[in-house]
XYZ file of C-alpha atoms in Angstrom:
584
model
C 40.160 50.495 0.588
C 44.049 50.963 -0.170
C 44.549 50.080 3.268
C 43.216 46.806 2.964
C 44.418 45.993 -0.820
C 47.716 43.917 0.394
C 45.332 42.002 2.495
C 42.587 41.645 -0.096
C 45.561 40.449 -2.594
C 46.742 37.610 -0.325
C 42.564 36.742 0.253
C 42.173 36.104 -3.566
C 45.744 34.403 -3.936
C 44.461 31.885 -1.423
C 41.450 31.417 -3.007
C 42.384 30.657 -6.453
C 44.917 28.443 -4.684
C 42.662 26.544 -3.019
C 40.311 26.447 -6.000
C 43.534 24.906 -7.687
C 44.074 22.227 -5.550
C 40.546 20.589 -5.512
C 40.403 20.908 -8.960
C 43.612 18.537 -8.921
C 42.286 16.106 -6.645
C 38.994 16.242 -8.660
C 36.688 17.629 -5.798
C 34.447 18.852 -8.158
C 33.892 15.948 -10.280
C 33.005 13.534 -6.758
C 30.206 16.600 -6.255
C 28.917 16.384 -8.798
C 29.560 12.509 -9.189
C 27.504 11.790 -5.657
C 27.860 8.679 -3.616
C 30.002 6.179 -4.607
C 28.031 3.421 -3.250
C 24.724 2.500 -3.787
C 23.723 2.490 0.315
C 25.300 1.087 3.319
C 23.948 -0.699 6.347
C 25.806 1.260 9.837
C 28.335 2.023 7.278
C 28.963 -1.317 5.516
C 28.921 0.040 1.745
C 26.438 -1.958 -0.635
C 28.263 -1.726 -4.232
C 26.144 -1.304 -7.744
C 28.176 -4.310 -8.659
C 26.770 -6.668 -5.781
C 23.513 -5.265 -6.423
C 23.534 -5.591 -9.972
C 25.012 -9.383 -10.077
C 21.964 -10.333 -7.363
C 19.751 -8.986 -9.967
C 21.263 -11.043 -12.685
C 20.696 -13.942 -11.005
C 17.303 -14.116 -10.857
C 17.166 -13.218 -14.532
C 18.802 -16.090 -14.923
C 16.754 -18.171 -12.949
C 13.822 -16.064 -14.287
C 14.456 -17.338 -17.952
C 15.424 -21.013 -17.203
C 12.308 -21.424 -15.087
C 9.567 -19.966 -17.784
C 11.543 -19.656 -21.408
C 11.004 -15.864 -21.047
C 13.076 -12.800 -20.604
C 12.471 -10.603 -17.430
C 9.390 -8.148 -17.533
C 9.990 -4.679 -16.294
C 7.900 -5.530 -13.540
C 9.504 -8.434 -12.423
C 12.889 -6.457 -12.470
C 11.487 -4.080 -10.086
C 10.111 -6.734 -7.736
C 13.679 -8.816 -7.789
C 15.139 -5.552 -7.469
C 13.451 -4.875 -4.069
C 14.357 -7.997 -3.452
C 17.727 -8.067 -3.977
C 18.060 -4.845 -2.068
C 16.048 -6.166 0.873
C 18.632 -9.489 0.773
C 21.618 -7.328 0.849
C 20.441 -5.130 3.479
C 19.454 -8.655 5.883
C 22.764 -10.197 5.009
C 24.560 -7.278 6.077
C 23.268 -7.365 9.512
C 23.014 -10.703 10.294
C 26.839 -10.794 9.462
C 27.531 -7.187 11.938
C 25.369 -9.179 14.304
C 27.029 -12.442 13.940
C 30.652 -10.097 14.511
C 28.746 -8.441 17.589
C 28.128 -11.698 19.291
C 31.759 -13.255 18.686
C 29.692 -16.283 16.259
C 32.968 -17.484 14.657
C 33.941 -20.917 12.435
C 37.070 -22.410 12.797
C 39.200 -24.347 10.861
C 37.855 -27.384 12.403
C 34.449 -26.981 12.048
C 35.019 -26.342 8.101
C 36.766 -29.375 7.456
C 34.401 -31.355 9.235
C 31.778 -29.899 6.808
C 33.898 -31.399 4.401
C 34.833 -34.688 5.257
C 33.150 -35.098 8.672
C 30.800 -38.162 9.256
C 27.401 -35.585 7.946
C 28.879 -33.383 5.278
C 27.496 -29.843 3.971
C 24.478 -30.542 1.503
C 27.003 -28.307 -1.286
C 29.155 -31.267 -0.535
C 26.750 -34.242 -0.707
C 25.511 -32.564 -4.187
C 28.143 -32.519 -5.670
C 30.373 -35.573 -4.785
C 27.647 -38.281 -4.108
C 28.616 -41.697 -5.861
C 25.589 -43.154 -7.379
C 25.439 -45.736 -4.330
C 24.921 -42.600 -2.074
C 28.285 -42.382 -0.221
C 30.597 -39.538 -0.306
C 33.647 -39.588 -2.960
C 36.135 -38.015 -0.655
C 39.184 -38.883 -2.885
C 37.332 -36.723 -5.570
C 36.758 -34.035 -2.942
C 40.846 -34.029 -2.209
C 41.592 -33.492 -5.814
C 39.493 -30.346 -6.461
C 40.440 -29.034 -3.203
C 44.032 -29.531 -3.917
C 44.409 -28.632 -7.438
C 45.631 -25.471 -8.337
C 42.998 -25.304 -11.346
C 39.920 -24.956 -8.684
C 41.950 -22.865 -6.623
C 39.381 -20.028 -7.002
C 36.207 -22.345 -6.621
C 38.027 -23.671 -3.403
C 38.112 -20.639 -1.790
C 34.677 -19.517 -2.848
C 33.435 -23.185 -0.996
C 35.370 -22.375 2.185
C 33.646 -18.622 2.384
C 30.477 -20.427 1.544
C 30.756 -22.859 4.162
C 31.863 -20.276 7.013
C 29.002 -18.373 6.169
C 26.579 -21.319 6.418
C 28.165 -22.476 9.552
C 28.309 -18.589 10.923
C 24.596 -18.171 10.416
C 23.670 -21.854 11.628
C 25.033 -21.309 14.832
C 23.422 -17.711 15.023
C 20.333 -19.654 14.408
C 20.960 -21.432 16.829
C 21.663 -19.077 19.770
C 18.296 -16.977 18.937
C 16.026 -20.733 19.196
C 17.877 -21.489 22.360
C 15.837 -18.930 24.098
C 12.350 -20.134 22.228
C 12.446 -23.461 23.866
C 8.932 -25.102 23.421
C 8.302 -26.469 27.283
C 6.310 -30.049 27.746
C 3.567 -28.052 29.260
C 2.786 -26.012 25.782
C 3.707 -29.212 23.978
C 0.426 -31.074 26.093
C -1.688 -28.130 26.121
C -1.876 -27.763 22.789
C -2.479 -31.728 22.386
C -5.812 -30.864 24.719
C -7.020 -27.762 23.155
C -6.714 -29.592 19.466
C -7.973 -33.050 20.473
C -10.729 -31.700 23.368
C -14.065 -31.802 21.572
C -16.915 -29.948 23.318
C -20.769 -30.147 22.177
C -23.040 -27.045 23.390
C -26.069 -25.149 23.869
C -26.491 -21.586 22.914
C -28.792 -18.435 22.561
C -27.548 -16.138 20.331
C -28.459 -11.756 20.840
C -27.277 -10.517 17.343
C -25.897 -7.244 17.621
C -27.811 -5.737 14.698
C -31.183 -5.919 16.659
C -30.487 -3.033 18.490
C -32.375 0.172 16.372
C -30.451 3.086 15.431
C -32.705 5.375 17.447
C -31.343 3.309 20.452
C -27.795 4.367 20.347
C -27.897 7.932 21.379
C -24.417 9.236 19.731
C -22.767 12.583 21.042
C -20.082 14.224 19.083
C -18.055 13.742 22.481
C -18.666 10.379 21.996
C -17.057 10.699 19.264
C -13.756 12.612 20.189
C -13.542 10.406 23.016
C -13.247 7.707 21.450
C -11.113 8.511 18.724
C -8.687 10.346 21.755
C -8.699 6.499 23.581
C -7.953 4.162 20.214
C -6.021 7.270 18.036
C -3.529 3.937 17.264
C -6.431 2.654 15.342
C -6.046 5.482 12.854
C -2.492 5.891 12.274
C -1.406 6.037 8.192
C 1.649 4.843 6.647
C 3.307 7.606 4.242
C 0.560 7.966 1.313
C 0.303 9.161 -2.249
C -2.551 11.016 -4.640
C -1.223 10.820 -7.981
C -2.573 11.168 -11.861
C -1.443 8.883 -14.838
C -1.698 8.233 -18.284
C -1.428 5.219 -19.987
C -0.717 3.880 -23.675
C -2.072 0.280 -24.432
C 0.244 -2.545 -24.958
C -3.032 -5.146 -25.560
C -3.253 -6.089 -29.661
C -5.057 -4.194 -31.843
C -7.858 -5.746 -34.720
C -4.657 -5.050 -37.078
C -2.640 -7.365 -34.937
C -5.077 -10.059 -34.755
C -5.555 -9.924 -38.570
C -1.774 -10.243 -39.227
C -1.483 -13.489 -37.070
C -4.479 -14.670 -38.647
C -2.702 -14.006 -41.858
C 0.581 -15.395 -40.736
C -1.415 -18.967 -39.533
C -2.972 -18.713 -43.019
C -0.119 -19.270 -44.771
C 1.083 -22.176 -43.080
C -1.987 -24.312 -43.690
C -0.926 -25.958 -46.608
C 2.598 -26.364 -45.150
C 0.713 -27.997 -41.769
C -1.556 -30.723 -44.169
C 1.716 -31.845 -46.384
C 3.971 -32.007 -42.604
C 5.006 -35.880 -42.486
C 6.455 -34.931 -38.689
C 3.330 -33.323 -36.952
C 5.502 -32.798 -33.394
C 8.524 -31.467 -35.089
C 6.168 -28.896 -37.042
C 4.625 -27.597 -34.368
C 7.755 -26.759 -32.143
C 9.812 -25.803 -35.239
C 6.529 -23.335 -36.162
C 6.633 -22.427 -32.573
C 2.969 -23.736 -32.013
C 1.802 -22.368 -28.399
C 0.225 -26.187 -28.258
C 2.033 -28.904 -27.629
C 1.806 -32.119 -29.966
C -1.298 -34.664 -28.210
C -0.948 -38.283 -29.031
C -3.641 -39.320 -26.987
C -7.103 -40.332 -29.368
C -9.954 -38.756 -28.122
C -13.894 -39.648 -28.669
C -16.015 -37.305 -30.494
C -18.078 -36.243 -27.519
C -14.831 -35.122 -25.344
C -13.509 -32.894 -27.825
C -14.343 -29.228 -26.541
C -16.718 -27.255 -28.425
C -14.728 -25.103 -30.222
C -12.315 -27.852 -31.282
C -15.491 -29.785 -32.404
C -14.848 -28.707 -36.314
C -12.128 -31.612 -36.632
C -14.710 -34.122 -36.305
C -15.653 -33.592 -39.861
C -12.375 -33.535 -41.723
C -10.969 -35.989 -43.270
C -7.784 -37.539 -42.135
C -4.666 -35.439 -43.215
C -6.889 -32.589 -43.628
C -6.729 -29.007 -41.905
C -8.967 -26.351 -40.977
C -9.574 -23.012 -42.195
C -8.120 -20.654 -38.746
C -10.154 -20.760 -36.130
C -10.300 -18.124 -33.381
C -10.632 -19.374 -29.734
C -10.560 -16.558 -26.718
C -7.007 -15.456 -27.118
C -5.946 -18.065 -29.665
C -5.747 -18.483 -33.293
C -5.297 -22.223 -34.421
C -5.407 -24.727 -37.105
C -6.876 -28.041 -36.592
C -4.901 -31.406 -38.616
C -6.964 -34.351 -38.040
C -4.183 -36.598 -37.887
C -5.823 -39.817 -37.080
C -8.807 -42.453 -36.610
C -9.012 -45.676 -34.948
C -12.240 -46.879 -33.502
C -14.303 -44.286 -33.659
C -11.920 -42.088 -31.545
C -9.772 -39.255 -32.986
C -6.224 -37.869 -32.720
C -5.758 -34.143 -33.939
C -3.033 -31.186 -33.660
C -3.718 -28.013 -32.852
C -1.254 -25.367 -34.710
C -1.951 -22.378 -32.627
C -0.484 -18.561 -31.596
C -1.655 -16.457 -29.109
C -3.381 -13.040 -29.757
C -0.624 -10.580 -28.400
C 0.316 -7.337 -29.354
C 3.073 -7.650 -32.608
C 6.522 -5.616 -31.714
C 5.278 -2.389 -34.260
C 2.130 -1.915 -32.025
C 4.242 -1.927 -28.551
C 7.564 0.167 -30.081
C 3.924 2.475 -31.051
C 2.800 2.856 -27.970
C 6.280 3.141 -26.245
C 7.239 5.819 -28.694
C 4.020 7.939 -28.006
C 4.309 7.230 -24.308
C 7.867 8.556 -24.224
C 6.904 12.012 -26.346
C 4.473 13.021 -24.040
C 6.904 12.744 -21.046
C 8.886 14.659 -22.727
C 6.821 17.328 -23.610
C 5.120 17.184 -20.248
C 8.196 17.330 -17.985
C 9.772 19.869 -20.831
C 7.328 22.303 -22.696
C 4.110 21.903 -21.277
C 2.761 20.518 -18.376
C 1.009 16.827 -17.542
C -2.367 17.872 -17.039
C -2.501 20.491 -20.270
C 0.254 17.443 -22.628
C -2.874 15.069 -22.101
C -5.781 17.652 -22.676
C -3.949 18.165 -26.073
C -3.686 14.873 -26.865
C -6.950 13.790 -26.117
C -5.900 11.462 -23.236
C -7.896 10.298 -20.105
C -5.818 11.514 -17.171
C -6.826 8.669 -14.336
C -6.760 9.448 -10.476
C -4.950 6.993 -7.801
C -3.841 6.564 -4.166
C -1.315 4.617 -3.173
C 0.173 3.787 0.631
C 3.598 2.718 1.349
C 4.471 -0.598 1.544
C 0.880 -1.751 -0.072
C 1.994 -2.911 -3.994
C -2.163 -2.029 -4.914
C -2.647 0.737 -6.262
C -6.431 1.856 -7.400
C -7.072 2.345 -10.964
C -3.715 0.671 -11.981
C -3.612 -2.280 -9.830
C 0.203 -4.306 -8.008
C 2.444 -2.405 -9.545
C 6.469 -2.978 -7.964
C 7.995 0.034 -10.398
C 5.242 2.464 -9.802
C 5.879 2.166 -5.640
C 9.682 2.508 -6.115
C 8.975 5.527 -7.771
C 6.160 6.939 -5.128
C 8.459 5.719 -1.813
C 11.246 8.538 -4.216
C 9.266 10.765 -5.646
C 8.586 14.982 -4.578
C 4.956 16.312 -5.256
C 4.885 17.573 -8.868
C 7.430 14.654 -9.837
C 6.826 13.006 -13.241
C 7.770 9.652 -13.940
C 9.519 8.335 -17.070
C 7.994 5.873 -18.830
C 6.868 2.521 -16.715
C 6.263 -0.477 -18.553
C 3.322 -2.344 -16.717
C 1.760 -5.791 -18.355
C -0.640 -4.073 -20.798
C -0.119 -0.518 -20.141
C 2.951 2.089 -20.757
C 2.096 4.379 -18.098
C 3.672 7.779 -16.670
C 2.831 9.001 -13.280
C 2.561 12.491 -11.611
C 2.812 12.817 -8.050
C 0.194 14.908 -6.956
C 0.664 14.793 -2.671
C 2.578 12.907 -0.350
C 1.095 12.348 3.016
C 3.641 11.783 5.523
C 2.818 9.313 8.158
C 1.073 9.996 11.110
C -2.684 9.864 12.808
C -5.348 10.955 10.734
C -7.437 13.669 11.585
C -10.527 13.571 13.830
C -12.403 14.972 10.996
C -10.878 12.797 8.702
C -11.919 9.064 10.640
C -15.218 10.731 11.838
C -17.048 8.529 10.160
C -15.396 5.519 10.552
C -15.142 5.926 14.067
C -18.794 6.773 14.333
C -19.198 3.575 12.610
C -17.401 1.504 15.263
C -18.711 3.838 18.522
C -21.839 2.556 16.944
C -21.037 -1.145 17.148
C -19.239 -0.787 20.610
C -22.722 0.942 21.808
C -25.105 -2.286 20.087
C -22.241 -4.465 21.630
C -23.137 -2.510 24.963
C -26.914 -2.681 24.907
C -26.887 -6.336 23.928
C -24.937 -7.505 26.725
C -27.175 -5.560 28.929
C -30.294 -6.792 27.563
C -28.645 -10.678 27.865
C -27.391 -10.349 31.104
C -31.277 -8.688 32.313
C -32.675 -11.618 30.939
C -30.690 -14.504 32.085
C -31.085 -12.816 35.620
C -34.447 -14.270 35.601
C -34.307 -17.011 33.593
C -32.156 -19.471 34.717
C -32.353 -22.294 32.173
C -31.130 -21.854 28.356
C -35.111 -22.862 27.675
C -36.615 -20.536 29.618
C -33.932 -17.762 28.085
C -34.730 -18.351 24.682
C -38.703 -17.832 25.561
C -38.484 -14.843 26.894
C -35.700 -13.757 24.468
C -37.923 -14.590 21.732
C -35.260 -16.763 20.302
C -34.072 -20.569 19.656
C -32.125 -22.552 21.202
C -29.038 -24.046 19.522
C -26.563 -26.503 19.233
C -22.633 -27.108 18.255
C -21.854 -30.212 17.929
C -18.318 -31.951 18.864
C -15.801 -28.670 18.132
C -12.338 -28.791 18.543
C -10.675 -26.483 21.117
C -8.728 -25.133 17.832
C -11.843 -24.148 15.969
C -12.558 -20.387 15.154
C -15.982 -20.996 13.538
C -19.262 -21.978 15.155
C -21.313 -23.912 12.231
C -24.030 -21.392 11.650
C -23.298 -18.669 13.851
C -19.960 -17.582 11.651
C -16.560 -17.112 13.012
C -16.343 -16.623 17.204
C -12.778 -17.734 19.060
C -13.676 -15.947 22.079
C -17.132 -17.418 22.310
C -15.161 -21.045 21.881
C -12.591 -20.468 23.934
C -14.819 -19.278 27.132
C -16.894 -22.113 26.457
C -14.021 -24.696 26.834
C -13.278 -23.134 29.663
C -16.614 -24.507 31.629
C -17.280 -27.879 32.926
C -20.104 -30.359 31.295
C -23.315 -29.330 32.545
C -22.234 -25.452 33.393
C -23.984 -22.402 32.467
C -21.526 -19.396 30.726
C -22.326 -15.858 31.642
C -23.088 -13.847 28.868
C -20.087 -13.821 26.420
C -19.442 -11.066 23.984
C -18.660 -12.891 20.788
C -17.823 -11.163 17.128
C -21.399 -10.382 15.776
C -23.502 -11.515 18.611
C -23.661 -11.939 22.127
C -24.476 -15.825 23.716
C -24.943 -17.579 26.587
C -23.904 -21.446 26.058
C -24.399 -24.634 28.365
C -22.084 -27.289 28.075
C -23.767 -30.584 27.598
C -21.017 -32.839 26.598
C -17.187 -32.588 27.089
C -14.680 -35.242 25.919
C -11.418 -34.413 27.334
C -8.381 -35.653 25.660
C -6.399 -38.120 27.688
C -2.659 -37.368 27.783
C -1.533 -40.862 28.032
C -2.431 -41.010 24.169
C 0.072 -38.706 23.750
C 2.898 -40.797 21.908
C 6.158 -40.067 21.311
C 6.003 -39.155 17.400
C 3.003 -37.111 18.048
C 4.583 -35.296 21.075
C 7.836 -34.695 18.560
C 6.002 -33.635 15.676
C 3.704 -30.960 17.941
C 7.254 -29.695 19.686
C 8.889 -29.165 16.151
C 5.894 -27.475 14.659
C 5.314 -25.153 17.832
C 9.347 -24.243 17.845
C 8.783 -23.931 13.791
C 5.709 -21.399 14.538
C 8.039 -19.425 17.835
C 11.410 -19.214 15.222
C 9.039 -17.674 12.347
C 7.417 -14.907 14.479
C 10.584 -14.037 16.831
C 12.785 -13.856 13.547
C 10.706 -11.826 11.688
C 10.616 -9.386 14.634
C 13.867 -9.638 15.453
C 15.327 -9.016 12.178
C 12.402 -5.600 11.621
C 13.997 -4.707 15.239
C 17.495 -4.573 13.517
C 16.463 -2.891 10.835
C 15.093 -0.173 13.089
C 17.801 0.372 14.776
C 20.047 0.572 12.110
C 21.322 3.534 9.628
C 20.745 2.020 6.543
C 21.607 4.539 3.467
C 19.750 3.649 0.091
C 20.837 5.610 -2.631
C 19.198 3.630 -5.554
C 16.933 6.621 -6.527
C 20.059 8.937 -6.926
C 22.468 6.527 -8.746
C 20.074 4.232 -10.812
C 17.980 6.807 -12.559
């Protein structure tokens, strides 16, 4: 031990002068501080501020569109939203950088002051004969007052260029050929008319399937895709109502009370009613006697000027003014507030929501907090990427918190429409296949309707061995014979025998007169004659129509490859989301 003190010494000198310098550069405070950013996409950092500002917007736009503030669950379905938008944007632009998709100069004055401006540009400096100002675009672009808002168009218009040309380049390889453009002009104006016998499935007796458990297991071993499970959720909740009490209703009945008199003396029955905040608008309109709804119907005996006592209607209160009448017709006002919880009763609930988390994330626990308090603790499931969620219903804010959450996590306080609610994890369920035992029965249930499927077929195909003729089927089948009259090669349904594409499509496939085999439809099995086929003539193919089918078929190829194509991205990406760690 003294031989080793010098070296000990010069061990703790280091130490303390290491400690020294990261507590000058502040190492300890970016620990403990976490990530800076709120994610990145293949290291392209995502700032709160970005984030935050997206989010803004569409309060904005929120608030100008309906006159109200942002719920809490409309924050947490913009903020997935935004997120989701930030994450795209990021890598369409790295892909966009991958491919070399540039804008030059040239391009971005033409979008300016080229012969088919930008639509920013044709909003905002259209003259009011529909030509483009272009002096007026010069002066903002020039002045050194817009110099900011300049620069801001110019990124805009890069980026708009940027991502129409990547649009471009991923539809030059979805070309929609004249063949697919004519084919589908057949298949939607072909109309076929037909014969059938129909073998329902169900017919076949449970005593005739003869079921192993090895049926079973082989099945589920040959379709175990059927029975894979996104990442799922068991969880418990409480919840404190938001929805108005009898107290609540009594006070607005109270507060529409007292403005009855002030209603009947009003001289301006429009400027009352918005200045009262009336959720009914001022009618003009007269109305007859017999039109006016039932509950309304009191008005018809007051006299003109006069008002009602308050009436309540569903989730109204309202006051009725008969304000006018001119040949036996009647104009009225309704003075009216909804029934909605008043601020006391919410800040109420909110406060006793809010002591219980504390207490159960604190001092007690969730399940023995809500046994004290006499609360009903509910049970749910929820699966990623499904907003439904049993007992509680679409719920944005509760999934952010599931996709986040460890088992035994509480929740703070959610704010749903009617409900304050606070969740408990209970098990997560990573994804995977489900267990044999698990699916048993559901795959019992569809061995079962493969097997009928089976035995029908057989039974069909025995039958129209020796029967030849659709007649001479349905007698010995027992059965009728039908018809389908004039479908469409685009039709999914057969009138009367429910929804069968497969059935249709085989049966376009036949000449008039022809005979199918037996065809395995949906819920039955059928064997169909053709008996009249009027094939669509190509030479009545205009030119508009053939345009319009080409646009809407490259419309329908753009949708599905870009959808895919974007998921694909996203796949292959490292995208970091740190949302759960820096907005709690």
């Amino acid at each position: 031990m003294r031989n080793s003190t010098g070296v000990i010494l010069w061990i703790l000198i280091g130490s303390f002068g290491l400690l020294w310098v990261l507590a000058d550069v502040n190492f300890f405070d970016a620990m403990q501080a976490g990530p800076s950013s709120l994610g990145s996409v293949n290291g392209d950092q995502i700032s709160n501020e970005e984030y935050q500002s997206r989010i803004q917007y569409y309060s904005n736009a929120y608030s100008q569109q309906t006159g109200n503030s942002m719920t809490p669950e409309m924050r947490a379905y913009y903020e997935t939203q935004a997120w989701n938008e930030l994450v795209n944007s990021r890598l369409l632009r790295q892909k966009m950088d991958e491919l070399g998709i540039t804008v030059s100069d040239q391009e971005v004055l033409d979008m300016v002051y080229g012969d088919n401006p930008a639509p920013v540009i044709r909003q905002n400096f259209t003259r009011e004969d529909g030509s483009i100002d272009r002096q007026a675009i010069q002066q903002v672009l020039s002045s050194s007052e817009f110099s900011q808002q300049a620069v801001a168009l110019e990124m805009q218009l890069r980026e708009q260029r940027r991502q129409q040309k990547l649009n471009n380049y991923i539809s030059a390889g979805l070309k929609v050929t004249d063949r697919e453009v004519e084919q589908t002009y057949l298949r939607e104006n072909t109309t076929v008319t037909f014969n059938y016998v129909r073998f329902p499935y169900s017919e076949v007796a449970e005593d005739q399937l003869d079921i192993s458990d090895s049926d079973l297991r082989d099945y589920y071993e040959a379709n175990r895709e059927r029975y894979e499970r996104d990442e799922s959720y068991r969880l418990k909740f409480v919840t404190f109502s938001k929805l108005p009490t009898a107290e609540d209703t009594a006070q607005i009945v109270e507060d529409l009370e007292g403005l009855r008199s002030a209603f009947a003396a009003a001289q301006n029955d429009s400027l009352f009613l918005i200045r009262q905040g009336s959720t009914t608008d001022y009618r003009s309109a007269f109305v007859a006697p017999e039109d006016i709804r039932e509950e309304y119907q009191l008005v018809t005996e007051l006299n003109t000027g006069e008002v009602s006592e308050v009436i309540v209607t569903g989730s109204q209160v309202a006051l009725l003014k008969k304000e006018d009448e001119q040949d036996g017709e009647i104009k009225f006002q309704i003075m009216s507030y909804n029934i909605e919880a008043l601020p006391s009763t919410i800040d109420d609930a909110n406060d006793r929501a809010a002591d219980f988390e504390f207490f159960a994330s604190e001092e007690t626990s969730f399940e023995e907090e809500a046994e004290s308090r006499g609360l009903e603790v509910g049970e749910a499931t929820a699966t990623k990427g499904n907003q439904f969620i049993s007992g509680l219903g679409s719920s944005r804010q509760v999934m952010n918190f599931l996709e986040s959450a460890d088992e035994g996590e509480l929740s703070d306080v959610l704010e749903l429409n009617s409900d304050f609610v606070i969740v408990k994890v209970t098990e997560v369920t990573p994804e995977g296949y489900r267990p044999f035992e698990e699916v048993k029965a559901q795959v019992e249930t569809q061995v079962k309707i493969e097997r009928r499927k089976e035995l029908t077929r057989e039974k069909a195909q025995d039958l129209l061995a020796s029967n030849s003729s659709l007649d001479a089927l349905a007698e010995a089948a027992g059965k009728e014979v039908r018809t389908a009259e004039n479908l469409r090669g685009s039709a999914t349904v057969i009138p009367g025998a429910g929804r069968e594409p497969a059935v249709i499509g085989a049966v376009f496939a036949l000449d008039e007169g022809a005979t199918s085999d037996v065809i395995a439809g949906n819920s039955a099995a059928f064997v169909a004659q053709v008996t009249e086929k009027l094939e669509a003539e190509l030479a009545n193919l205009d030119p508009q129509t053939r345009q319009s089918l080409r646009q809407r078929l490259e419309q329908e190829k753009n949708q599905a490859f870009s959808s895919v194509w974007l998921e694909k991205l996203k796949e292959d990406a490292e995208i970091v989301d740190n949302r759960s760690r820096l907005l709690q």
